[in-house]
mmCIF file of C-alpha atoms in Angstrom:
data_model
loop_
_atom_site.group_PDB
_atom_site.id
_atom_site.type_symbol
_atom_site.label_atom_id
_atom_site.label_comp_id
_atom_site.label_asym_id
_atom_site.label_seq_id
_atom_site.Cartn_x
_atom_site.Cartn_y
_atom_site.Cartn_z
ATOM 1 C CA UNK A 13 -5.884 -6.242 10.704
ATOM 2 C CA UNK A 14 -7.975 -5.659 13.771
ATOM 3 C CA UNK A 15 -10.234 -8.805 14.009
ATOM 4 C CA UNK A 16 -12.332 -7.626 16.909
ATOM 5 C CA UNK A 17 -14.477 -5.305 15.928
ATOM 6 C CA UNK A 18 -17.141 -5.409 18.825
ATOM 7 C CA UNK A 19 -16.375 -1.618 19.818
ATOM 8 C CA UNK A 20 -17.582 -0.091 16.864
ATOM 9 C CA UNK A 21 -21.122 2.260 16.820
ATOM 10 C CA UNK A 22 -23.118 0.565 14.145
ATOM 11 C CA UNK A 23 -25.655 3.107 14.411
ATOM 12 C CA UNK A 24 -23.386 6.330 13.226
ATOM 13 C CA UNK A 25 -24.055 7.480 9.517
ATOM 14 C CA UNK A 26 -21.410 6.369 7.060
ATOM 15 C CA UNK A 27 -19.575 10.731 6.456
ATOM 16 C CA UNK A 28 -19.999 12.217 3.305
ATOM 17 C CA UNK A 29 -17.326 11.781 0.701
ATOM 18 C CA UNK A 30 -15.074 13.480 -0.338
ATOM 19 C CA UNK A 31 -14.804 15.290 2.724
ATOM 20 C CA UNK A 32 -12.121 12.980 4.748
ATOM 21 C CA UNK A 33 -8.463 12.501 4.109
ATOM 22 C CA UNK A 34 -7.110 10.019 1.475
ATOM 23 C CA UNK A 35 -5.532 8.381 5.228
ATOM 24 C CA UNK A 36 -7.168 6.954 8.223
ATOM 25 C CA UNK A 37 -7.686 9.266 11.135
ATOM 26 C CA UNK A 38 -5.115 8.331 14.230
ATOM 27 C CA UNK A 39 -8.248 7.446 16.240
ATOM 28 C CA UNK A 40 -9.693 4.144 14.467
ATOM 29 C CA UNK A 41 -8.605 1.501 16.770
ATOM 30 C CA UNK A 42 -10.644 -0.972 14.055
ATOM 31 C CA UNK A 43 -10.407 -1.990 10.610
ATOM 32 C CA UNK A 44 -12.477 -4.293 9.011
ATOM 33 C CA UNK A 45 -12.228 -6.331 5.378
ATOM 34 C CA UNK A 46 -15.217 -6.851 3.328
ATOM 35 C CA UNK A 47 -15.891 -8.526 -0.211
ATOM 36 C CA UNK A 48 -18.376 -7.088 -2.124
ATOM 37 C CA UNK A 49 -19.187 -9.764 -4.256
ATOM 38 C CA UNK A 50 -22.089 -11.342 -6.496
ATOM 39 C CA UNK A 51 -22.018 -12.778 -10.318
ATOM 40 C CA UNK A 52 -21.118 -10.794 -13.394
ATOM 41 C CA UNK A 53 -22.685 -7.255 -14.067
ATOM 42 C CA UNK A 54 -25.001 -7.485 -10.908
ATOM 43 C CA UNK A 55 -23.736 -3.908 -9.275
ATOM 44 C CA UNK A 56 -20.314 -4.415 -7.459
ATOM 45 C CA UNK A 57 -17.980 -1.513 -8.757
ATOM 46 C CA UNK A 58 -20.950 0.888 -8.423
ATOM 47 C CA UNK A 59 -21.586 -0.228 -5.051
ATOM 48 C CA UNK A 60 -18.197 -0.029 -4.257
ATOM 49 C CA UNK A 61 -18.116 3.824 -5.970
ATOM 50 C CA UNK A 62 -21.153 4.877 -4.582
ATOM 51 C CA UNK A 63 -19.687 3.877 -0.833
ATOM 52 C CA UNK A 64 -16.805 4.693 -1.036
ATOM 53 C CA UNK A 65 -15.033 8.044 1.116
ATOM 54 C CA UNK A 66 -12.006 7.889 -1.177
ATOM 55 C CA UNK A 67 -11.282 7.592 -4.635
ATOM 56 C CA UNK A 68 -11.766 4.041 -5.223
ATOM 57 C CA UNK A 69 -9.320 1.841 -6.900
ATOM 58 C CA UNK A 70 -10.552 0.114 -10.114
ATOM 59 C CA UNK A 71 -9.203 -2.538 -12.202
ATOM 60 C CA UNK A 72 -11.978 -2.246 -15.342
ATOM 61 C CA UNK A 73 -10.952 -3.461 -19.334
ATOM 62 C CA UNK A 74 -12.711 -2.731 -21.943
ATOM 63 C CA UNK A 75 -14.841 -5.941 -23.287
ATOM 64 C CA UNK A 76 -14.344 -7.410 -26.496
ATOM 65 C CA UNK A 77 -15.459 -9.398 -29.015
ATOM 66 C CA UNK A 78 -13.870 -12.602 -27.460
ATOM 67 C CA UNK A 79 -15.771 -12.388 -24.183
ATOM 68 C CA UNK A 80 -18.908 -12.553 -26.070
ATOM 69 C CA UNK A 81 -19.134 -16.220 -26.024
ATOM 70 C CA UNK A 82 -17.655 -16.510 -21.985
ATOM 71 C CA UNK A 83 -19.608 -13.550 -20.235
ATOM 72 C CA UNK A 84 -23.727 -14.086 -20.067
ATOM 73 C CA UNK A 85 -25.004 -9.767 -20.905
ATOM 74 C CA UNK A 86 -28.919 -10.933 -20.470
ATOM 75 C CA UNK A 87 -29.947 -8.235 -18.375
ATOM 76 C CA UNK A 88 -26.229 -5.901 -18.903
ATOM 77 C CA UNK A 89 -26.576 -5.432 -22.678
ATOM 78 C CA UNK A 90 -25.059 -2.281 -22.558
ATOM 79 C CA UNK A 91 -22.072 -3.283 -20.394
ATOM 80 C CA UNK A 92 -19.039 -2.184 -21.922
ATOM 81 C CA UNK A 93 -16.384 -2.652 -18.479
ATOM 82 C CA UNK A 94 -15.743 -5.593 -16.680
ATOM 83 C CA UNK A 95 -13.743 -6.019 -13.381
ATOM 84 C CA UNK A 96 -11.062 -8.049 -14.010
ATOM 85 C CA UNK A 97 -8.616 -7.936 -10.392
ATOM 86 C CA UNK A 98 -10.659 -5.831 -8.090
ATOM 87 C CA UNK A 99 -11.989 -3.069 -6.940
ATOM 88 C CA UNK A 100 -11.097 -1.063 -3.264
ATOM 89 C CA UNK A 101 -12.887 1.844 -1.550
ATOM 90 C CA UNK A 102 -12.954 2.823 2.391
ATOM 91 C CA UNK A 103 -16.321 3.525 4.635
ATOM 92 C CA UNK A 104 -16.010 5.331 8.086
ATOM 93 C CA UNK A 105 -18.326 4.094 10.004
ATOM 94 C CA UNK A 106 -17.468 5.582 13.218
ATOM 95 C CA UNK A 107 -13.891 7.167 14.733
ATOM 96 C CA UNK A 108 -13.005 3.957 15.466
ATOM 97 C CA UNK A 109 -14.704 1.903 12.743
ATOM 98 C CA UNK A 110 -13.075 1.883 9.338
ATOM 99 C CA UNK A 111 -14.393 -0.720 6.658
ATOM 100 C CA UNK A 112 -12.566 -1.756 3.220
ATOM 101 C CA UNK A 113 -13.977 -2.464 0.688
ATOM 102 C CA UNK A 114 -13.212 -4.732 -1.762
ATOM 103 C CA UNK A 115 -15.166 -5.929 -4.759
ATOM 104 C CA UNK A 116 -14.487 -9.179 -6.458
ATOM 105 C CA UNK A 117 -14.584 -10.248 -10.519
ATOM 106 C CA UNK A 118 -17.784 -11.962 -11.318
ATOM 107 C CA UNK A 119 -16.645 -14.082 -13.713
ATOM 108 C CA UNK A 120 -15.939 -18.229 -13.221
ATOM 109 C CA UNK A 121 -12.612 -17.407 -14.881
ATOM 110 C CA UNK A 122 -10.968 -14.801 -12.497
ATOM 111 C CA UNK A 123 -12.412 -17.455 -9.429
ATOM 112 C CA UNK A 124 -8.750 -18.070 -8.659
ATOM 113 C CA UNK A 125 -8.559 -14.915 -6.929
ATOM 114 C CA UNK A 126 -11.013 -15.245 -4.337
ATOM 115 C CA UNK A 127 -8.375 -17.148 -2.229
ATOM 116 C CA UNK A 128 -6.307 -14.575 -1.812
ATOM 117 C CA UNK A 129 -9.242 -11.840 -1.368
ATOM 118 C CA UNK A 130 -11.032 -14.041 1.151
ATOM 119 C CA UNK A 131 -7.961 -14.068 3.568
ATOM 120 C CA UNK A 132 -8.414 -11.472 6.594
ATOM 121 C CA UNK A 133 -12.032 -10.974 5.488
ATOM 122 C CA UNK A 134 -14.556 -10.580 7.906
ATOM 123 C CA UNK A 135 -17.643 -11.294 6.074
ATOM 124 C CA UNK A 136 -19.346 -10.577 1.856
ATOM 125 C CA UNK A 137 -22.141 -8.851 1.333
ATOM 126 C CA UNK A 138 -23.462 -10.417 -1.432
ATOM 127 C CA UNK A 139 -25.114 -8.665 -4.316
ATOM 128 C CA UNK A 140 -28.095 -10.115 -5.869
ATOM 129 C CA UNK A 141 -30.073 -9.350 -9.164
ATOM 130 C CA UNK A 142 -33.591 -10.842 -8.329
ATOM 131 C CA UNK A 143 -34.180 -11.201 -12.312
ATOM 132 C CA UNK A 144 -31.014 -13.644 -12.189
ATOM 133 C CA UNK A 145 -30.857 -15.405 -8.990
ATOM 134 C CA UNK A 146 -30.144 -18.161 -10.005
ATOM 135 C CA UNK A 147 -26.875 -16.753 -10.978
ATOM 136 C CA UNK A 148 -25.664 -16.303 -7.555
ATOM 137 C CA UNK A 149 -25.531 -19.647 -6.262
ATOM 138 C CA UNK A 150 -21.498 -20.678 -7.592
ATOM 139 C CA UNK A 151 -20.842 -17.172 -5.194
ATOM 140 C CA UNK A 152 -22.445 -18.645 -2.321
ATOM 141 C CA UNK A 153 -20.402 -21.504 -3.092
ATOM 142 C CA UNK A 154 -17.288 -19.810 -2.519
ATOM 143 C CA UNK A 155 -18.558 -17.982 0.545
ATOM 144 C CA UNK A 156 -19.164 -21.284 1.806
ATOM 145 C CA UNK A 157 -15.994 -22.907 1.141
ATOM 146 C CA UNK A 158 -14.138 -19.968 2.643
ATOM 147 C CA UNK A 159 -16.235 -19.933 5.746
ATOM 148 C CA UNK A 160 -17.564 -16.191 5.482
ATOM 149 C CA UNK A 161 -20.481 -14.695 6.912
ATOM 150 C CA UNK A 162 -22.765 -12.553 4.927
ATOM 151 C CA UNK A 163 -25.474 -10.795 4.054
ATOM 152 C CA UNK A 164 -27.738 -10.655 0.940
ATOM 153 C CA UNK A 165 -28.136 -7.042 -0.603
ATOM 154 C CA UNK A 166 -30.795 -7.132 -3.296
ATOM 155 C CA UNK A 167 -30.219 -4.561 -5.965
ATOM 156 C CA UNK A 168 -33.699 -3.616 -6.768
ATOM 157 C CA UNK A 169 -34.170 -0.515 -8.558
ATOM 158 C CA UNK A 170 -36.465 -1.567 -10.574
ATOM 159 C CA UNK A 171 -40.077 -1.934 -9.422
ATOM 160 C CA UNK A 172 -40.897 -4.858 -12.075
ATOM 161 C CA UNK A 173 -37.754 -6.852 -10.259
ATOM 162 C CA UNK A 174 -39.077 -6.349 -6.611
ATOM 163 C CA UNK A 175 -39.340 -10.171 -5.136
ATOM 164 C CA UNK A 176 -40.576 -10.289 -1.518
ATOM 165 C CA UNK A 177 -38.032 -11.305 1.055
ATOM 166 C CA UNK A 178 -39.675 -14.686 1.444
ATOM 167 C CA UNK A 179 -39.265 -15.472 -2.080
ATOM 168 C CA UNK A 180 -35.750 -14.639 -2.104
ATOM 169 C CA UNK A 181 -34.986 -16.957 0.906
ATOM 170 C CA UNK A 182 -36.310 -19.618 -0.583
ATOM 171 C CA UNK A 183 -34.904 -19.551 -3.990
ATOM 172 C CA UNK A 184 -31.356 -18.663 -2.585
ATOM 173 C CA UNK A 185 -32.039 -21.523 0.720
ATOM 174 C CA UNK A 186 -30.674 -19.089 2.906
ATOM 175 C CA UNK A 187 -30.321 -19.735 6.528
ATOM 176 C CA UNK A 188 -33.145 -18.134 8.623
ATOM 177 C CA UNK A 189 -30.370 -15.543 10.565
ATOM 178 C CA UNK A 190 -28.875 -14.135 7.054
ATOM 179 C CA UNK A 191 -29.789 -10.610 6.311
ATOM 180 C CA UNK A 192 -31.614 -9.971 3.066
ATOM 181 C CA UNK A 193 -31.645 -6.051 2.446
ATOM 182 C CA UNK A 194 -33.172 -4.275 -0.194
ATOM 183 C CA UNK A 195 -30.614 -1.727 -1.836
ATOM 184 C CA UNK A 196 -29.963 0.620 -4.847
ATOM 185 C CA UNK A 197 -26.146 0.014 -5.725
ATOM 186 C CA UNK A 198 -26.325 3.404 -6.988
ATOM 187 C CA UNK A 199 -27.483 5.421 -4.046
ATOM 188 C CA UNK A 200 -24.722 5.794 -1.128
ATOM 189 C CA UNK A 201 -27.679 5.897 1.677
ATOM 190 C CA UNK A 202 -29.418 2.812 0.257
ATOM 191 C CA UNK A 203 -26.063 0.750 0.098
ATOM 192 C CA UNK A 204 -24.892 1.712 3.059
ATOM 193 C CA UNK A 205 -27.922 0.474 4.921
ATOM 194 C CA UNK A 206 -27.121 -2.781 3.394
ATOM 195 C CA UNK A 207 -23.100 -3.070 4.330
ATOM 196 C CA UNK A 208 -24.464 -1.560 8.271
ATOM 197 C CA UNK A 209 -27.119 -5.052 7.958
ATOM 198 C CA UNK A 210 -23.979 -7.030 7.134
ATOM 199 C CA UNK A 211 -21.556 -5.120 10.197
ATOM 200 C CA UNK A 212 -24.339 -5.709 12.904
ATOM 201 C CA UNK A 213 -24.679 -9.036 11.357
ATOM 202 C CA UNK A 214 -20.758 -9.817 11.719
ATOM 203 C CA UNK A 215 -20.923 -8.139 15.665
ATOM 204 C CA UNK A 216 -23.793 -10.711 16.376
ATOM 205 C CA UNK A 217 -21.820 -13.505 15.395
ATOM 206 C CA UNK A 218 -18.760 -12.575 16.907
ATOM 207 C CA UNK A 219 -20.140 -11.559 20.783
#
């Protein structure tokens, strides 16, 4: 994996799926690996779906009866799915940017598989429920501990959750550089302005 993605236009508009191929275009000269990640039912495999050029790859189960006691639905009470391995999509940024995607389990019990996700990652964009933040601080944890830049995407699209930057920052203790972008996991143009905050975020850090 390319690890020097300093070349790539930032500003170009993510293209329109599913207009290109299921394989890369012989021009990208970069390829970057992202997590998608945030606690349990806070957005991730739409995110992922609504970004993604190509099919994406999902690895969703059915929940049962024996998760009830394990997985915390306050605010997901009609979750049925949960991601239990991953989930992969691809974003063309530019002709020579190319991002993966790839969106990690929520759950504390499938935390074993972060080491092997994290590896070759660039940076996380990390999605946040504002009506649960509390919730996301074991994922910035593991951001931490795997040295990974990131970016906060707040999935807001509610009005009643709306919390003002400020207030997010604070609660989360975020450092006064990380990007905290408002987003609607379910809209491509809204979530891609999020993953572009963490990608210009990433280029700062590595000029």
């Amino acid at each position: 994996m390319d690890s020097h993605p300093s070349t790539a236009d930032t500003s170009a508009r993510p293209a329109d799926p599913p207009a290109r191929s299921i394989y890369v275009s012989d021009g990208v000269t970069t390829t970057v690996k992202i997590l998608i990640v945030g606690h349990f039912a806070v957005g991730k495999t739409t995110l992922v779906g609504s970004l993604s050029e190509i099919t994406p790859l999902r690895t969703e189960e059915k929940m049962t009866q024996a998760s009830v006691a394990v997985d915390d639905l306050k605010g997901a009470q009609d979750k049925t799915t949960t991601t239990v391995a991953l989930d992969f999509g691809r974003l063309t940024l530019s002709d020579e940017l190319v991002l993966y995607l790839f969106g990690t389990p929520g759950q504390q019990r499938f935390m074993q598989l972060w080491e092997d996700m994290a590896r070759g990652a660039m940076g996380a964009l990390l999605l946040v429920d504002p009506s649960r933040l509390a919730d996301s601080f074991p994922v910035i944890d593991l951001i931490e501990k795997y040295g990974l830049e990131y970016a906060i995407a707040v999935n807001s699209f509610s009005p009643a959750s709306v919390f003002e930057e400020a207030e997010i920052r604070e609660a989360l203790d975020l450092l006064p550089d990380t990007p905290v972008v408002y987003c609607d996991a379910r809209d491509r143009s809204s979530s891609a302005k999020a993953l572009i905050a963490l990608v210009r975020h990433l280029l700062a850090h590595a000029a």
